[in-house]
mmCIF file of C-alpha atoms in Angstrom:
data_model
loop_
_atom_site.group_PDB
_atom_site.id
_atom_site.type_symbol
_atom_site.label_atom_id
_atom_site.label_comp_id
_atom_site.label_asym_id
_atom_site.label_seq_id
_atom_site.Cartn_x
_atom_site.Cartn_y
_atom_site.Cartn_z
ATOM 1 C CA UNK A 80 -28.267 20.733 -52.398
ATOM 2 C CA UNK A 81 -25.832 21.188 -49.537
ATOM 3 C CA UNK A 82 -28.863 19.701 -46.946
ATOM 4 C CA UNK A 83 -29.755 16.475 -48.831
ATOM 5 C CA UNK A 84 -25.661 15.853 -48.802
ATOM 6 C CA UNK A 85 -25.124 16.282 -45.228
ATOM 7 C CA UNK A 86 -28.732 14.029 -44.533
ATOM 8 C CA UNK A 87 -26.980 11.612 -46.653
ATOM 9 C CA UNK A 88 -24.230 11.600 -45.075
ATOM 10 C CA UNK A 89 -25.283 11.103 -41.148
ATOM 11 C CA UNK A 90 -27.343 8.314 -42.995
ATOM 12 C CA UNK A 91 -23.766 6.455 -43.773
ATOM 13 C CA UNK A 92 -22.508 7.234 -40.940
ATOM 14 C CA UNK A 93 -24.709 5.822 -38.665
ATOM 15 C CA UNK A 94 -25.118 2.682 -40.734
ATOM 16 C CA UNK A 95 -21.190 2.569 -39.844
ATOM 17 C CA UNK A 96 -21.750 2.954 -36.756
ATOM 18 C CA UNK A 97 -24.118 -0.015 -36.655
ATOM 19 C CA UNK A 98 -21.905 -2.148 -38.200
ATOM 20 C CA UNK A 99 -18.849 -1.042 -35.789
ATOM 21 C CA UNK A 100 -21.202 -2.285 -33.080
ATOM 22 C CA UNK A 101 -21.629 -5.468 -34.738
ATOM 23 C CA UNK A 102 -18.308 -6.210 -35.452
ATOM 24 C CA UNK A 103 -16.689 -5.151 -32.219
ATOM 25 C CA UNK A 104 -19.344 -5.570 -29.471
ATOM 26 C CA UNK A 105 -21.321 -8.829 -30.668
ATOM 27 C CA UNK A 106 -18.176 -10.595 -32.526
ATOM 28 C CA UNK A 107 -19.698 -10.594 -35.811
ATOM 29 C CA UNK A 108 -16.974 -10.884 -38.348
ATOM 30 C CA UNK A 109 -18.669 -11.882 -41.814
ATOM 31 C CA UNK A 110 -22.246 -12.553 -42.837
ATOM 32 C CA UNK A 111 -23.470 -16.264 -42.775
ATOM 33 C CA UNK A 112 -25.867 -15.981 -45.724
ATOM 34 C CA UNK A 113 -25.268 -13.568 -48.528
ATOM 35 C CA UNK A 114 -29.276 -14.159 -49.793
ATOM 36 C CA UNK A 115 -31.579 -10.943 -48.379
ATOM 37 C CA UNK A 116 -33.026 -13.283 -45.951
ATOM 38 C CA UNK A 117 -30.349 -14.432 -44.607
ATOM 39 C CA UNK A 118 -29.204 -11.457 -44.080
ATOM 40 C CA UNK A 119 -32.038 -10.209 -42.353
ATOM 41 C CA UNK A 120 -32.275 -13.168 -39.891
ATOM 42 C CA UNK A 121 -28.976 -12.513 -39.227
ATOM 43 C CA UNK A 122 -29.694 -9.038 -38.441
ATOM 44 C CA UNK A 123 -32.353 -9.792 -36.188
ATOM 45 C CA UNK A 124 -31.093 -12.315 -34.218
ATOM 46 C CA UNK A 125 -28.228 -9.654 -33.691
ATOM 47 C CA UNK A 126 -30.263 -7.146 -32.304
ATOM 48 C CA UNK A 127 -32.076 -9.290 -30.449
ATOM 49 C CA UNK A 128 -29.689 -10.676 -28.788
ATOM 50 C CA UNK A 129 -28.125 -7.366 -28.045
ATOM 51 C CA UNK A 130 -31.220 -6.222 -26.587
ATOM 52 C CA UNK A 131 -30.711 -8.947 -24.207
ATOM 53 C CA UNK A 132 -27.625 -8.390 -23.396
ATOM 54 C CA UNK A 133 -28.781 -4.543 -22.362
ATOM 55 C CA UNK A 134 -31.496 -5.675 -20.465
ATOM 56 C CA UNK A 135 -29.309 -8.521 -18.409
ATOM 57 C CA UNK A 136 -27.051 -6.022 -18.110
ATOM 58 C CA UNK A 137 -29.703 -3.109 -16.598
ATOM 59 C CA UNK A 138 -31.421 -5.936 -14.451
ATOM 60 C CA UNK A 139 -27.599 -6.642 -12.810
ATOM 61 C CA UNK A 140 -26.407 -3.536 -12.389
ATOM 62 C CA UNK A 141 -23.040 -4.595 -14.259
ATOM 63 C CA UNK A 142 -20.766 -3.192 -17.285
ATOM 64 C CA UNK A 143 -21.693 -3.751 -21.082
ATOM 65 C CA UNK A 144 -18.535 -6.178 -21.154
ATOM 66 C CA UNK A 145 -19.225 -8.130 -17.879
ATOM 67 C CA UNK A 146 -23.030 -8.752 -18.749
ATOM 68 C CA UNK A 147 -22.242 -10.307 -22.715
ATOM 69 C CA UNK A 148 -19.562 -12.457 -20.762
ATOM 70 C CA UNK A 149 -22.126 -13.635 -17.675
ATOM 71 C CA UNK A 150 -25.030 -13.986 -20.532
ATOM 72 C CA UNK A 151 -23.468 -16.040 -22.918
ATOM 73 C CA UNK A 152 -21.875 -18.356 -19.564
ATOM 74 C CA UNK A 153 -25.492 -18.757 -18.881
ATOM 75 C CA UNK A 154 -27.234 -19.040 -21.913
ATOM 76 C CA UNK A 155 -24.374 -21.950 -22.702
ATOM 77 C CA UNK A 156 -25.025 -23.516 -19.423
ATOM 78 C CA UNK A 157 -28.516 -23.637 -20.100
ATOM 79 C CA UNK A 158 -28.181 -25.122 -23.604
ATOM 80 C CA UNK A 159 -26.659 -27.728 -22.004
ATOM 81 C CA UNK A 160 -28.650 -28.768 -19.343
ATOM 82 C CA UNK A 161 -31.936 -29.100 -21.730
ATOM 83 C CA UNK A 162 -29.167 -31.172 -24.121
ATOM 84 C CA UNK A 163 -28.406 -33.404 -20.739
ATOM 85 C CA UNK A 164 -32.375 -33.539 -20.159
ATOM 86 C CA UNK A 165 -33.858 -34.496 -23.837
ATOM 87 C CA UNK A 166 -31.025 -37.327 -23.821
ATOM 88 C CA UNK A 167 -32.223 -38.523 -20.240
ATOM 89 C CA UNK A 168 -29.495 -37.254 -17.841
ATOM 90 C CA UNK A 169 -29.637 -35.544 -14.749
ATOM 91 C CA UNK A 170 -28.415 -31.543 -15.389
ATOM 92 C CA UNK A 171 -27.341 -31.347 -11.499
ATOM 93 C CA UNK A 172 -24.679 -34.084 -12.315
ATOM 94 C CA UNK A 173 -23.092 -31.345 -14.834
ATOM 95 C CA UNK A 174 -23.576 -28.424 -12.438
ATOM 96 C CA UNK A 175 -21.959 -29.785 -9.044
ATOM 97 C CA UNK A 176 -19.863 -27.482 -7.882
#
Protein backbone atom coordinates (compact mmCIF):
# COMPACT_ATOMS: atom_id res chain seq x y z
CA UNK A 1 0.00 0.00 0.00
CA UNK A 2 0.62 3.66 -0.75
CA UNK A 3 1.18 4.24 3.43
CA UNK A 4 3.76 1.47 4.10
CA UNK A 5 5.73 3.15 0.87
CA UNK A 6 5.78 6.59 2.06
CA UNK A 7 6.72 5.10 5.99
CA UNK A 8 9.42 3.47 4.13
CA UNK A 9 10.49 6.05 2.61
CA UNK A 10 10.89 8.88 5.54
CA UNK A 11 12.67 5.74 7.08
CA UNK A 12 15.57 6.21 4.21
CA UNK A 13 15.48 9.40 4.35
CA UNK A 14 16.22 10.09 7.66
CA UNK A 15 18.87 7.39 7.81
CA UNK A 16 20.38 9.86 5.01
CA UNK A 17 20.06 12.39 6.88
CA UNK A 18 22.05 10.76 9.68
CA UNK A 19 24.68 9.90 7.64
CA UNK A 20 24.87 13.59 5.99
CA UNK A 21 25.44 14.62 9.59
CA UNK A 22 28.15 12.27 9.97
CA UNK A 23 29.92 12.93 7.06
CA UNK A 24 29.72 16.70 7.01
CA UNK A 25 29.42 17.82 10.67
CA UNK A 26 31.71 15.17 12.59
CA UNK A 27 34.30 14.53 9.52
CA UNK A 28 33.53 11.01 9.18
CA UNK A 29 34.54 9.93 5.75
CA UNK A 30 34.64 5.95 5.73
CA UNK A 31 33.97 3.34 8.38
CA UNK A 32 37.04 2.01 10.41
CA UNK A 33 35.74 -1.54 10.88
CA UNK A 34 33.47 -3.17 8.38
CA UNK A 35 32.57 -6.16 11.25
CA UNK A 36 28.88 -5.20 13.02
CA UNK A 37 30.76 -4.26 16.02
CA UNK A 38 32.85 -2.18 14.75
CA UNK A 39 30.49 -0.54 13.28
CA UNK A 40 28.49 0.00 16.16
CA UNK A 41 31.37 1.36 18.33
CA UNK A 42 31.92 3.53 15.74
CA UNK A 43 28.48 4.70 15.81
CA UNK A 44 28.46 5.32 19.32
CA UNK A 45 31.40 7.00 19.90
CA UNK A 46 29.91 9.33 17.07
CA UNK A 47 26.98 10.21 18.79
CA UNK A 48 28.51 10.54 21.76
CA UNK A 49 30.75 12.71 20.95
CA UNK A 50 28.23 14.80 19.15
CA UNK A 51 26.22 14.97 22.14
CA UNK A 52 29.12 16.64 23.59
CA UNK A 53 29.71 18.83 21.27
CA UNK A 54 25.79 20.10 21.73
CA UNK A 55 26.07 20.30 25.21
CA UNK A 56 29.64 22.39 25.15
CA UNK A 57 28.08 24.21 22.76
CA UNK A 58 24.57 25.03 24.94
CA UNK A 59 26.80 25.50 28.16
CA UNK A 60 28.88 28.44 25.97
CA UNK A 61 26.40 30.04 24.37
CA UNK A 62 28.40 29.65 20.93
CA UNK A 63 27.63 28.34 17.19
CA UNK A 64 27.55 24.50 16.25
CA UNK A 65 30.89 25.27 14.22
CA UNK A 66 32.73 27.37 16.91
CA UNK A 67 31.96 24.80 19.81
CA UNK A 68 33.39 21.34 17.63
CA UNK A 69 36.46 23.72 16.92
CA UNK A 70 36.93 25.01 20.87
CA UNK A 71 36.05 21.18 21.98
CA UNK A 72 38.33 19.32 20.05
CA UNK A 73 41.30 22.40 20.97
CA UNK A 74 40.49 21.32 24.42
CA UNK A 75 39.94 17.85 24.46
CA UNK A 76 43.58 17.76 22.46
CA UNK A 77 45.08 19.96 25.01
CA UNK A 78 43.95 17.81 27.62
CA UNK A 79 45.19 14.58 26.02
CA UNK A 80 48.27 16.04 26.22
CA UNK A 81 48.77 17.24 29.45
CA UNK A 82 47.79 13.65 31.10
CA UNK A 83 50.49 12.31 28.17
CA UNK A 84 53.10 15.07 29.77
CA UNK A 85 51.92 13.81 33.40
CA UNK A 86 52.04 9.74 33.08
CA UNK A 87 55.65 10.35 31.48
CA UNK A 88 56.64 12.66 34.54
CA UNK A 89 56.56 16.23 33.11
CA UNK A 90 55.14 19.25 34.29
CA UNK A 91 51.75 20.15 31.91
CA UNK A 92 52.23 24.04 32.87
CA UNK A 93 55.64 23.87 30.97
CA UNK A 94 53.42 23.01 27.70
CA UNK A 95 50.70 25.55 28.51
CA UNK A 96 52.78 28.89 29.18
CA UNK A 97 51.42 31.35 27.40
Amino acid sequence: PAKAIAQAYRRRWDIEIFFRFLKQELNVSHLVSLNKNGIQVMLYMTLITAMMVLIYKKANNIGYKTAKRRFSMEVRDLAIALIVVHCGGNPDLFFKT
